[in-house]
PDB file of C-alpha atoms in Angstrom:
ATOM      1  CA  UNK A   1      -3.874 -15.013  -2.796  1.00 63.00           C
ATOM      2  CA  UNK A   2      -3.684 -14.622   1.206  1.00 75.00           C
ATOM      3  CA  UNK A   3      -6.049 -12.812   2.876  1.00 86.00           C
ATOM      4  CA  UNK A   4      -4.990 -10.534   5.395  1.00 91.00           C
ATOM      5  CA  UNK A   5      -8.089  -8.712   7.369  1.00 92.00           C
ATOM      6  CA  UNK A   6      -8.552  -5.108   9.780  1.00 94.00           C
ATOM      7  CA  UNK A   7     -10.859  -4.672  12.202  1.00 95.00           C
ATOM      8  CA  UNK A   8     -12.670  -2.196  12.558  1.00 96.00           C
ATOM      9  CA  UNK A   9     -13.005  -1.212   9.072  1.00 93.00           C
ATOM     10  CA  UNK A  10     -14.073   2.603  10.227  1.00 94.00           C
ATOM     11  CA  UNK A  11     -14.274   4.232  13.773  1.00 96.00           C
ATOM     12  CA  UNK A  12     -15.559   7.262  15.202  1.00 96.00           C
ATOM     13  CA  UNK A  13     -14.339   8.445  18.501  1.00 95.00           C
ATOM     14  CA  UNK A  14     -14.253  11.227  20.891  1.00 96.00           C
ATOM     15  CA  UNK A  15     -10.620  13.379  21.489  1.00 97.00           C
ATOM     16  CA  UNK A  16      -9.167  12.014  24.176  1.00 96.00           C
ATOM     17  CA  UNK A  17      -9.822   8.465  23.581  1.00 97.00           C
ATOM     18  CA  UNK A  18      -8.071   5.381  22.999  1.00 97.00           C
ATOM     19  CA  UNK A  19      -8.534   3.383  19.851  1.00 97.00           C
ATOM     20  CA  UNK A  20      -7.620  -0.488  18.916  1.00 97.00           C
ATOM     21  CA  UNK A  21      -7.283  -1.594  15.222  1.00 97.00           C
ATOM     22  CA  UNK A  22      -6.566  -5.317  14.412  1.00 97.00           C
ATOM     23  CA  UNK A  23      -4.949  -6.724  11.288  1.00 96.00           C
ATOM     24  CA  UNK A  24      -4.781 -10.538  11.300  1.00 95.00           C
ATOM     25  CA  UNK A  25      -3.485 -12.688   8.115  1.00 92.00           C
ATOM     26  CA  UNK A  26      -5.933 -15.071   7.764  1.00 91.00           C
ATOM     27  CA  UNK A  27      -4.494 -18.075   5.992  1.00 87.00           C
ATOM     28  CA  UNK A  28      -0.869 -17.846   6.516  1.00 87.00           C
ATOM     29  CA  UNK A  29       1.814 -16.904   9.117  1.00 88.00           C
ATOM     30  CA  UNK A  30       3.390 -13.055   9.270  1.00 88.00           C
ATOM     31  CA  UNK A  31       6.681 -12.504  11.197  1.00 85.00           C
ATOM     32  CA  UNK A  32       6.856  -8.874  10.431  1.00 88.00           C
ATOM     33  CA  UNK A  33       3.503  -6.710   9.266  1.00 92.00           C
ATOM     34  CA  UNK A  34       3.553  -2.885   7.864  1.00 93.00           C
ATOM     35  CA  UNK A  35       1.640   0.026   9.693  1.00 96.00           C
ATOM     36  CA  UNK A  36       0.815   2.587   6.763  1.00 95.00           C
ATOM     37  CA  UNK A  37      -1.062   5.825   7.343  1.00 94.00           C
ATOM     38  CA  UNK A  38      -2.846   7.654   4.248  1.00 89.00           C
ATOM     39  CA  UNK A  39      -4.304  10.959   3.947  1.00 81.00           C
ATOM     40  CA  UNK A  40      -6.419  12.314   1.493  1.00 76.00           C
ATOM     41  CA  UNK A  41      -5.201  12.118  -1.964  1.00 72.00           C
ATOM     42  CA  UNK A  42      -1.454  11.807  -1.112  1.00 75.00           C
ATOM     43  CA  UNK A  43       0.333   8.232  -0.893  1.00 81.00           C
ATOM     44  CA  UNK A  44       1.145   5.944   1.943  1.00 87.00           C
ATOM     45  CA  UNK A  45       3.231   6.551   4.502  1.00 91.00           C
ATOM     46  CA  UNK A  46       5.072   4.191   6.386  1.00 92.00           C
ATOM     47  CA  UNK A  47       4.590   4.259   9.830  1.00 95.00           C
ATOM     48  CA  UNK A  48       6.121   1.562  11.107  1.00 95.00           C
ATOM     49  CA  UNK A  49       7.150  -2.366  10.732  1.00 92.00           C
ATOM     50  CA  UNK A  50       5.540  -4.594  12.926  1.00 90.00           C
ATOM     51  CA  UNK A  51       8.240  -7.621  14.835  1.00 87.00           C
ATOM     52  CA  UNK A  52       6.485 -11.053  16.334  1.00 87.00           C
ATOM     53  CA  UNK A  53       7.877 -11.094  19.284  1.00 85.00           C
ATOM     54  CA  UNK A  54       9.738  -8.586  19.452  1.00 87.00           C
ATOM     55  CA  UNK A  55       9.332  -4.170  19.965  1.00 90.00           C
ATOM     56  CA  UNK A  56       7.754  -2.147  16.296  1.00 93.00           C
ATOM     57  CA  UNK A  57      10.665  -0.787  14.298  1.00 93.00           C
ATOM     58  CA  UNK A  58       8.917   3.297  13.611  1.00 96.00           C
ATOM     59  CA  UNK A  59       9.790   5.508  10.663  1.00 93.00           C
ATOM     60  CA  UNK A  60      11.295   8.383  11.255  1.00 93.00           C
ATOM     61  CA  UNK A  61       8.748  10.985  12.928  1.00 93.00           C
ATOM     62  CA  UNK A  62       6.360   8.986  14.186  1.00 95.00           C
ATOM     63  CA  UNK A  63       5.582   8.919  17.747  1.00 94.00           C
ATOM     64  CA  UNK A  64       5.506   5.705  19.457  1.00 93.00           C
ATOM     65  CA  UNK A  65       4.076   6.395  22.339  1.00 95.00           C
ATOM     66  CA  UNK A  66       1.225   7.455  20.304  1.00 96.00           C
ATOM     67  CA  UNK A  67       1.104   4.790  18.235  1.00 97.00           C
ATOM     68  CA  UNK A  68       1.378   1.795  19.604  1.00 96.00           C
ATOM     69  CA  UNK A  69       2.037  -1.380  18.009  1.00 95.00           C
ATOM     70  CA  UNK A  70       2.072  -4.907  19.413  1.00 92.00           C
ATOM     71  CA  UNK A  71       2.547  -7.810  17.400  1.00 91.00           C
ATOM     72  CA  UNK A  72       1.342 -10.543  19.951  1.00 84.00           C
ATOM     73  CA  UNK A  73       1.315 -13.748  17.649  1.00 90.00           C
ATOM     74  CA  UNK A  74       2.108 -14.640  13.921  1.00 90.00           C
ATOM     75  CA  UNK A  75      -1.234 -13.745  12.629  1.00 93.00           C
ATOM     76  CA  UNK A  76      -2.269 -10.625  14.549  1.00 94.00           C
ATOM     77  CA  UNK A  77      -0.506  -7.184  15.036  1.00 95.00           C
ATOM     78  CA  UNK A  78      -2.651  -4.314  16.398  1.00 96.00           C
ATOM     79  CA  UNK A  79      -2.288  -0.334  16.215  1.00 97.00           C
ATOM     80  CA  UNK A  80      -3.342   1.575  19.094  1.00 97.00           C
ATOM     81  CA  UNK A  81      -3.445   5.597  18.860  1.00 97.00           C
ATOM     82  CA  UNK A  82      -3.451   6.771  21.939  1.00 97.00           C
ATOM     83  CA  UNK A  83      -5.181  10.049  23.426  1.00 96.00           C
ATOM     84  CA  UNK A  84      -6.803  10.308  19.461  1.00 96.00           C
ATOM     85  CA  UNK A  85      -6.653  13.906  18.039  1.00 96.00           C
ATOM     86  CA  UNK A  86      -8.673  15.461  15.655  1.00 95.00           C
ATOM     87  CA  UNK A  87      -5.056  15.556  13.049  1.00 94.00           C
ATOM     88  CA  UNK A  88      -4.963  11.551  14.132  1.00 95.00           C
ATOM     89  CA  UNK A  89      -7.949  11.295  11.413  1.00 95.00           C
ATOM     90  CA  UNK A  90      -6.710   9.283   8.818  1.00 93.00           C
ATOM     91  CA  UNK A  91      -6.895   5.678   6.846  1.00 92.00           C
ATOM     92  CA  UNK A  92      -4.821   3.006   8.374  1.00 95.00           C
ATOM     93  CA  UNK A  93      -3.846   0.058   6.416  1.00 95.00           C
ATOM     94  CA  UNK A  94      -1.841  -2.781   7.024  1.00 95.00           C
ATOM     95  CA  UNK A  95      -0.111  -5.409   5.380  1.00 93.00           C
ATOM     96  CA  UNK A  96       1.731  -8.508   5.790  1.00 91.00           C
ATOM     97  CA  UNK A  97       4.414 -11.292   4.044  1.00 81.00           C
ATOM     98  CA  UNK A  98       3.909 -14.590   3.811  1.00 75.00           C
ATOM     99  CA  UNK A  99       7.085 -15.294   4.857  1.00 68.00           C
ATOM    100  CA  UNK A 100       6.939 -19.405   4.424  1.00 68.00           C
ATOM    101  CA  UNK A 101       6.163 -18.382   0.566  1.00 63.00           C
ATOM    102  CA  UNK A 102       8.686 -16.124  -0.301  1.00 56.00           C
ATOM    103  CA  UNK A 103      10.917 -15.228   2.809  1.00 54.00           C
ATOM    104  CA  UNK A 104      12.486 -11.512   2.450  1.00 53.00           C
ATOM    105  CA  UNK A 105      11.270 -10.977  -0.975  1.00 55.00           C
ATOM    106  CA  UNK A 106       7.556 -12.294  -0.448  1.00 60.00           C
ATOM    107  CA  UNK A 107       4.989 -10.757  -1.697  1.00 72.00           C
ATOM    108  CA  UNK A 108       2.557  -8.488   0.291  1.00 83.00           C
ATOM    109  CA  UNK A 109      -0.837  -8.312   1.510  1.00 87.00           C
ATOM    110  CA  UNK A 110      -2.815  -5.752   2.360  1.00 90.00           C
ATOM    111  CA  UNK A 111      -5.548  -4.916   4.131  1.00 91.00           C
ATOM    112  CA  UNK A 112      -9.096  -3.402   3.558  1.00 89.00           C
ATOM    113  CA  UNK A 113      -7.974  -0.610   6.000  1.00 92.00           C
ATOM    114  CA  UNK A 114      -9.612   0.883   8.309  1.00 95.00           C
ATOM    115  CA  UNK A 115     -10.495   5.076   8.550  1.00 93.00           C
ATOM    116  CA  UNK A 116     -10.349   6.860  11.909  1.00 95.00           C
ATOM    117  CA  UNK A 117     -12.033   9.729  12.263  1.00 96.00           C
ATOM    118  CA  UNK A 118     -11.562  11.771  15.779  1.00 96.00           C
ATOM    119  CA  UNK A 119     -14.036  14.172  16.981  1.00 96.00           C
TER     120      UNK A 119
ATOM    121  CA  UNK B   1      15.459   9.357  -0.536  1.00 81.00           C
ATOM    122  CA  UNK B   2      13.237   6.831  -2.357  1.00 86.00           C
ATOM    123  CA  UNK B   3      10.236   8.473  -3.615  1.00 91.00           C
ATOM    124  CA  UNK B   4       7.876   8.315  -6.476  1.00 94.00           C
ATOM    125  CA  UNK B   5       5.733   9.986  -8.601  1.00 95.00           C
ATOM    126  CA  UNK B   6       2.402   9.104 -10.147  1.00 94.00           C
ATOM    127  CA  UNK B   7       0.442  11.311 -12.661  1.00 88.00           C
ATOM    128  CA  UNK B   8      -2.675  12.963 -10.739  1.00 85.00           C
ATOM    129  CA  UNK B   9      -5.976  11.508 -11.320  1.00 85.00           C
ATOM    130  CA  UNK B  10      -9.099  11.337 -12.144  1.00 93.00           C
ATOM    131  CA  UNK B  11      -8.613   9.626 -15.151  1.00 95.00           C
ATOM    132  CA  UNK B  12     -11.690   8.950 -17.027  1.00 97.00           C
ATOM    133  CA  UNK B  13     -11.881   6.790 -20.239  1.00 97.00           C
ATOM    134  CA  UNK B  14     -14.488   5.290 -22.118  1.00 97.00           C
ATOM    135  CA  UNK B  15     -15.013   1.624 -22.306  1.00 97.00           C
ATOM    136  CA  UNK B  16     -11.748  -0.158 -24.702  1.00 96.00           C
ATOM    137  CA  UNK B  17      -9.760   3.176 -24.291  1.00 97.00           C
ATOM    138  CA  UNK B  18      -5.746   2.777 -24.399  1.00 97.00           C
ATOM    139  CA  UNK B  19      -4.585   3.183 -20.692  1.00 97.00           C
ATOM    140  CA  UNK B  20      -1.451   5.169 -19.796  1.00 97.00           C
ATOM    141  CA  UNK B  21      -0.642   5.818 -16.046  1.00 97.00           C
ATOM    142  CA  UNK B  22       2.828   7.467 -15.825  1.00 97.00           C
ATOM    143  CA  UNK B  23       5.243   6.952 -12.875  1.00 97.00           C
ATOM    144  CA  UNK B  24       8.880   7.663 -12.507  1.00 97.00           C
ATOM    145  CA  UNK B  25      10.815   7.012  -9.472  1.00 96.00           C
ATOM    146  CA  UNK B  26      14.177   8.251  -7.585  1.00 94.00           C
ATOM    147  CA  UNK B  27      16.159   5.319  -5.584  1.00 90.00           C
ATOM    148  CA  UNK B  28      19.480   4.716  -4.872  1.00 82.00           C
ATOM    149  CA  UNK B  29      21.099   1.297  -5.925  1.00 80.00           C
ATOM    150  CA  UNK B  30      18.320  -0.958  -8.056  1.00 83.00           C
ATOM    151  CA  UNK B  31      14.686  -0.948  -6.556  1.00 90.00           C
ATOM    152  CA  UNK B  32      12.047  -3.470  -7.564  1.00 91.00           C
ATOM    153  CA  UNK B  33       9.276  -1.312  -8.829  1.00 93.00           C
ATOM    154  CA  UNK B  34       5.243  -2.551  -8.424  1.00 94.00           C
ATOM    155  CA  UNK B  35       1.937  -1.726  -9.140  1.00 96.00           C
ATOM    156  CA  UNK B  36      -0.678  -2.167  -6.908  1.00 94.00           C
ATOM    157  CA  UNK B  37      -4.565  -1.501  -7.598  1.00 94.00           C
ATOM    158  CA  UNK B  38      -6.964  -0.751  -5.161  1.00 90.00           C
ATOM    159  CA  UNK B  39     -10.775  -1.974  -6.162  1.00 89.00           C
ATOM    160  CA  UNK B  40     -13.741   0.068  -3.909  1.00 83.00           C
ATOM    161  CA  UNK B  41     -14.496  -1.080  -0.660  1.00 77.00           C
ATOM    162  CA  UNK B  42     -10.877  -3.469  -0.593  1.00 80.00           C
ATOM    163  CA  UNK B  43      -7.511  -3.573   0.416  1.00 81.00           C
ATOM    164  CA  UNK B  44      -4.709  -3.476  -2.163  1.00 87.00           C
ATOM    165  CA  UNK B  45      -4.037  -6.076  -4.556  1.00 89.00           C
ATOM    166  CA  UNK B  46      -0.626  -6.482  -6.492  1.00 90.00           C
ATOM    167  CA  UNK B  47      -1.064  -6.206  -9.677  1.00 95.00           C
ATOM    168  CA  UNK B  48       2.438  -6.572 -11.661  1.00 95.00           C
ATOM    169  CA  UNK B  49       6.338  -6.128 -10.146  1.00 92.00           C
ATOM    170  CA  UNK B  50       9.469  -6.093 -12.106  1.00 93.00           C
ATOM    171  CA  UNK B  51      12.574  -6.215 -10.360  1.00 90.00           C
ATOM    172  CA  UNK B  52      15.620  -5.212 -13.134  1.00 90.00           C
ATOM    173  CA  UNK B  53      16.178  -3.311 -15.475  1.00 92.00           C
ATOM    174  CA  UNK B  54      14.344  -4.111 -18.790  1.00 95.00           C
ATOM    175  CA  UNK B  55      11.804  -6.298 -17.232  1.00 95.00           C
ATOM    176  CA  UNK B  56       8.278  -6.306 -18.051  1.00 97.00           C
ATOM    177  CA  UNK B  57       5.615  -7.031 -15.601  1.00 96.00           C
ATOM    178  CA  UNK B  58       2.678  -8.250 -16.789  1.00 97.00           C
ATOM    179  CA  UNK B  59      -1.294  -9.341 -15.829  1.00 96.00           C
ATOM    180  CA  UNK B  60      -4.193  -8.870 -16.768  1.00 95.00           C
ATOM    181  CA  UNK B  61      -3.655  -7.303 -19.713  1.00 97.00           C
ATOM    182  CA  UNK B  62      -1.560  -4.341 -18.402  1.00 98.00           C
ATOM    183  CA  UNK B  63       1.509  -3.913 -18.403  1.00 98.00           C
ATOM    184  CA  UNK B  64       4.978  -1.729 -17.394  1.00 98.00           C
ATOM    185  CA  UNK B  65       8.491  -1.878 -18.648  1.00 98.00           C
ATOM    186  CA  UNK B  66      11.002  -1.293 -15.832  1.00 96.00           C
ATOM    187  CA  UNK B  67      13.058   1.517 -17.921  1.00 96.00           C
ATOM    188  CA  UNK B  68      16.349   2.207 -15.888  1.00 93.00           C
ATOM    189  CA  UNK B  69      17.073   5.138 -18.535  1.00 94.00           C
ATOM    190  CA  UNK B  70      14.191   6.978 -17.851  1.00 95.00           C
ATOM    191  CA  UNK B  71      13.416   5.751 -14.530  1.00 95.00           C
ATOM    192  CA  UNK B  72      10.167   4.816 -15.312  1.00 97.00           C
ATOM    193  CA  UNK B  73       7.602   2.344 -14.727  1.00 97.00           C
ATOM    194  CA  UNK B  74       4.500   3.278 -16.872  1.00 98.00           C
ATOM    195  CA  UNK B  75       1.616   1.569 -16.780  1.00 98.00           C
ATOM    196  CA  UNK B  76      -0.466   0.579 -19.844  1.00 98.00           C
ATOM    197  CA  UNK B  77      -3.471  -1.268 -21.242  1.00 98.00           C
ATOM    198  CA  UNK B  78      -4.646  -1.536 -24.461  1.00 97.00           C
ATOM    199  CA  UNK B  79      -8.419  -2.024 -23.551  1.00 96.00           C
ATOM    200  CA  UNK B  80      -9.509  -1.502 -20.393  1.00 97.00           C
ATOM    201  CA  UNK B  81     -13.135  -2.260 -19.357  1.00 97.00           C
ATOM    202  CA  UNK B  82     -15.147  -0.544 -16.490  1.00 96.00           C
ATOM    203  CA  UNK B  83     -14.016  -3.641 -14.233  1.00 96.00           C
ATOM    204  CA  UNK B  84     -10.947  -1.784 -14.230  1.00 97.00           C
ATOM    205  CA  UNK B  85     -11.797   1.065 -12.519  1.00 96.00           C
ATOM    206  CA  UNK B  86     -10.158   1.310  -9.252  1.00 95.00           C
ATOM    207  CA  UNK B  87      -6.794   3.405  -8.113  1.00 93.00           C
ATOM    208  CA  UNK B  88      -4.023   2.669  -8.802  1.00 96.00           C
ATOM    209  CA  UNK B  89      -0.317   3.092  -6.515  1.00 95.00           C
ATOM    210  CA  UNK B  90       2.740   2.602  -8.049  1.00 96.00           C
ATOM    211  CA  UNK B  91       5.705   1.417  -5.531  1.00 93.00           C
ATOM    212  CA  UNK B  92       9.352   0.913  -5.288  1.00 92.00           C
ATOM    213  CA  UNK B  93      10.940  -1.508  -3.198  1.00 88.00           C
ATOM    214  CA  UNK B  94      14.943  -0.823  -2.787  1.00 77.00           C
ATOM    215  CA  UNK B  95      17.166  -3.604  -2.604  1.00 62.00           C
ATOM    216  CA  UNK B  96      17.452  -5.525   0.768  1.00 56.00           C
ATOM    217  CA  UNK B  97      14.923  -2.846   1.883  1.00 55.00           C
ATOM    218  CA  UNK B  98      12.827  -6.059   3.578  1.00 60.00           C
ATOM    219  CA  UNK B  99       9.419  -5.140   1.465  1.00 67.00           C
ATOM    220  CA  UNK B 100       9.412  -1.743   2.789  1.00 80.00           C
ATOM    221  CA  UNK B 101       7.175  -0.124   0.245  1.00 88.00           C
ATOM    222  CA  UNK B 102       7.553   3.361  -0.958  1.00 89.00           C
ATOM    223  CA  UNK B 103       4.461   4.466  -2.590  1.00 92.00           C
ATOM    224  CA  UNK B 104       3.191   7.162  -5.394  1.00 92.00           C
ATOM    225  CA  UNK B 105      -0.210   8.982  -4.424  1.00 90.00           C
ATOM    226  CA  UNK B 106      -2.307   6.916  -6.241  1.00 92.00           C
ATOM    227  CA  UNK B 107      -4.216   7.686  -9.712  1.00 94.00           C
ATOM    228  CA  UNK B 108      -8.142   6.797  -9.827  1.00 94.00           C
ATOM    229  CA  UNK B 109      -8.929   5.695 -13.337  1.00 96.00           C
ATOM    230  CA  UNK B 110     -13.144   6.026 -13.781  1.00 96.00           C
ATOM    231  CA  UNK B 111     -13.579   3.851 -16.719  1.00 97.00           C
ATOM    232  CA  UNK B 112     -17.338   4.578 -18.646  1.00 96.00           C
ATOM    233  CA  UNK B 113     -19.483   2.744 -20.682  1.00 93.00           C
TER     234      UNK B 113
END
């Protein structure tokens, strides 16, 4: 199947600070990729759905000034949590459809995720 | 809302144990329902989907009946082998919902020799 890849795949960082993390599909084109956020031994949460092109479409109660998400080209969309907390700790995973393989009802890929922790 | 629920784990099992991961969900309209397995160290995989009523998904030897009556989406394997330890999500997909995923909290099946 496709490959879709984050980067970094963990990250420490100070409170305060700024951190990037990169999910690229690797072998195939994404028009819209998933921001989920998952704490310990409860389920994904949708955070948002990533646009090419366009502004992030955010769930309900998520701040998006404090998560922000550009989608810059069809393989890459990047998270950015902004002035990281210590409650921003989490695992972040992405994923993304192939949309020339199955449009709307495409199956998804995910990535390895990547785990935040704020100090 | 959509939501679902996923029997809590650990599961452990010995080696060619009968599987049974229960998961029942609550959508409006007629969701496709998935599961997805997560293997150590990588992202998640899809495992099997059915998308009506009745369906069974099947693959690699497990399997789930999409049961309307019961909404329920069990999933099942006769044998399973310590490759198959990993966790396991089950998700629900509601019509023209654009692959937004709703997800269970995972169960992590520990599968010994």
């Amino acid at each position: 199947g496709a490959v879709v890849s984050q980067h970094p795949s963990w990250v420490i960082c100070k409170s305060g600070t700024s951190v990037k993390i990169e999910c690229r599909s690797l072998d195939f084109q994404a028009t819209t990729m998933f921001w989920y956020r998952q704490f310990p031994k409860q389920s994904l949460m949708l955070m948002a759905t990533s646009n090419e092109g366009s502004k992030a479409t955010y769930e309900q109660g998520v701040e998006k000034d404090k998560f922000l998400i550009n989608h810059a080209s069809l393989t890459l969309s990047t998270l950015t949590v902004t002035s990281a907390h210590p409650e921003d700790s989490s695992f972040y995973i992405c994923s993304a459809r192939d949309q020339l393989a199955g449009g709307n009802t495409g199956e998804l890929f995910f990535g390895e995720g990547s785990r935040l922790t704020v100090l | 809302g959509n939501s679902v629920t996923q029997m809590e784990g650990p599961v452990t099992l010995s080696e060619e144990a009968f599987l049974t991961i229960n998961c029942t969900y609550t959508a409006t309209g007629y969701p496709s329902l998935f599961w997805y397995v997560q293997y150590p160290g990588e992202g998640l995989q899809l495992l099997l989907k059915a998308t009506k009523a009745d369906d069974k998904g099947s693959n690699k030897g497990f399997e789930a009946t999409y049961r309307k009556e019961t909404t329920s989406f069990h999933l099942e394997k006769g044998s399973v082998q310590v490759s198959d330890s990993a966790v396991y999500f089950c998700a629900l997909s509601r019509t023209g919902g654009g692959n937004k995923l709703t997800f269970g909290t995972g169960t992590q099946l520990k599968v010994e020799l």
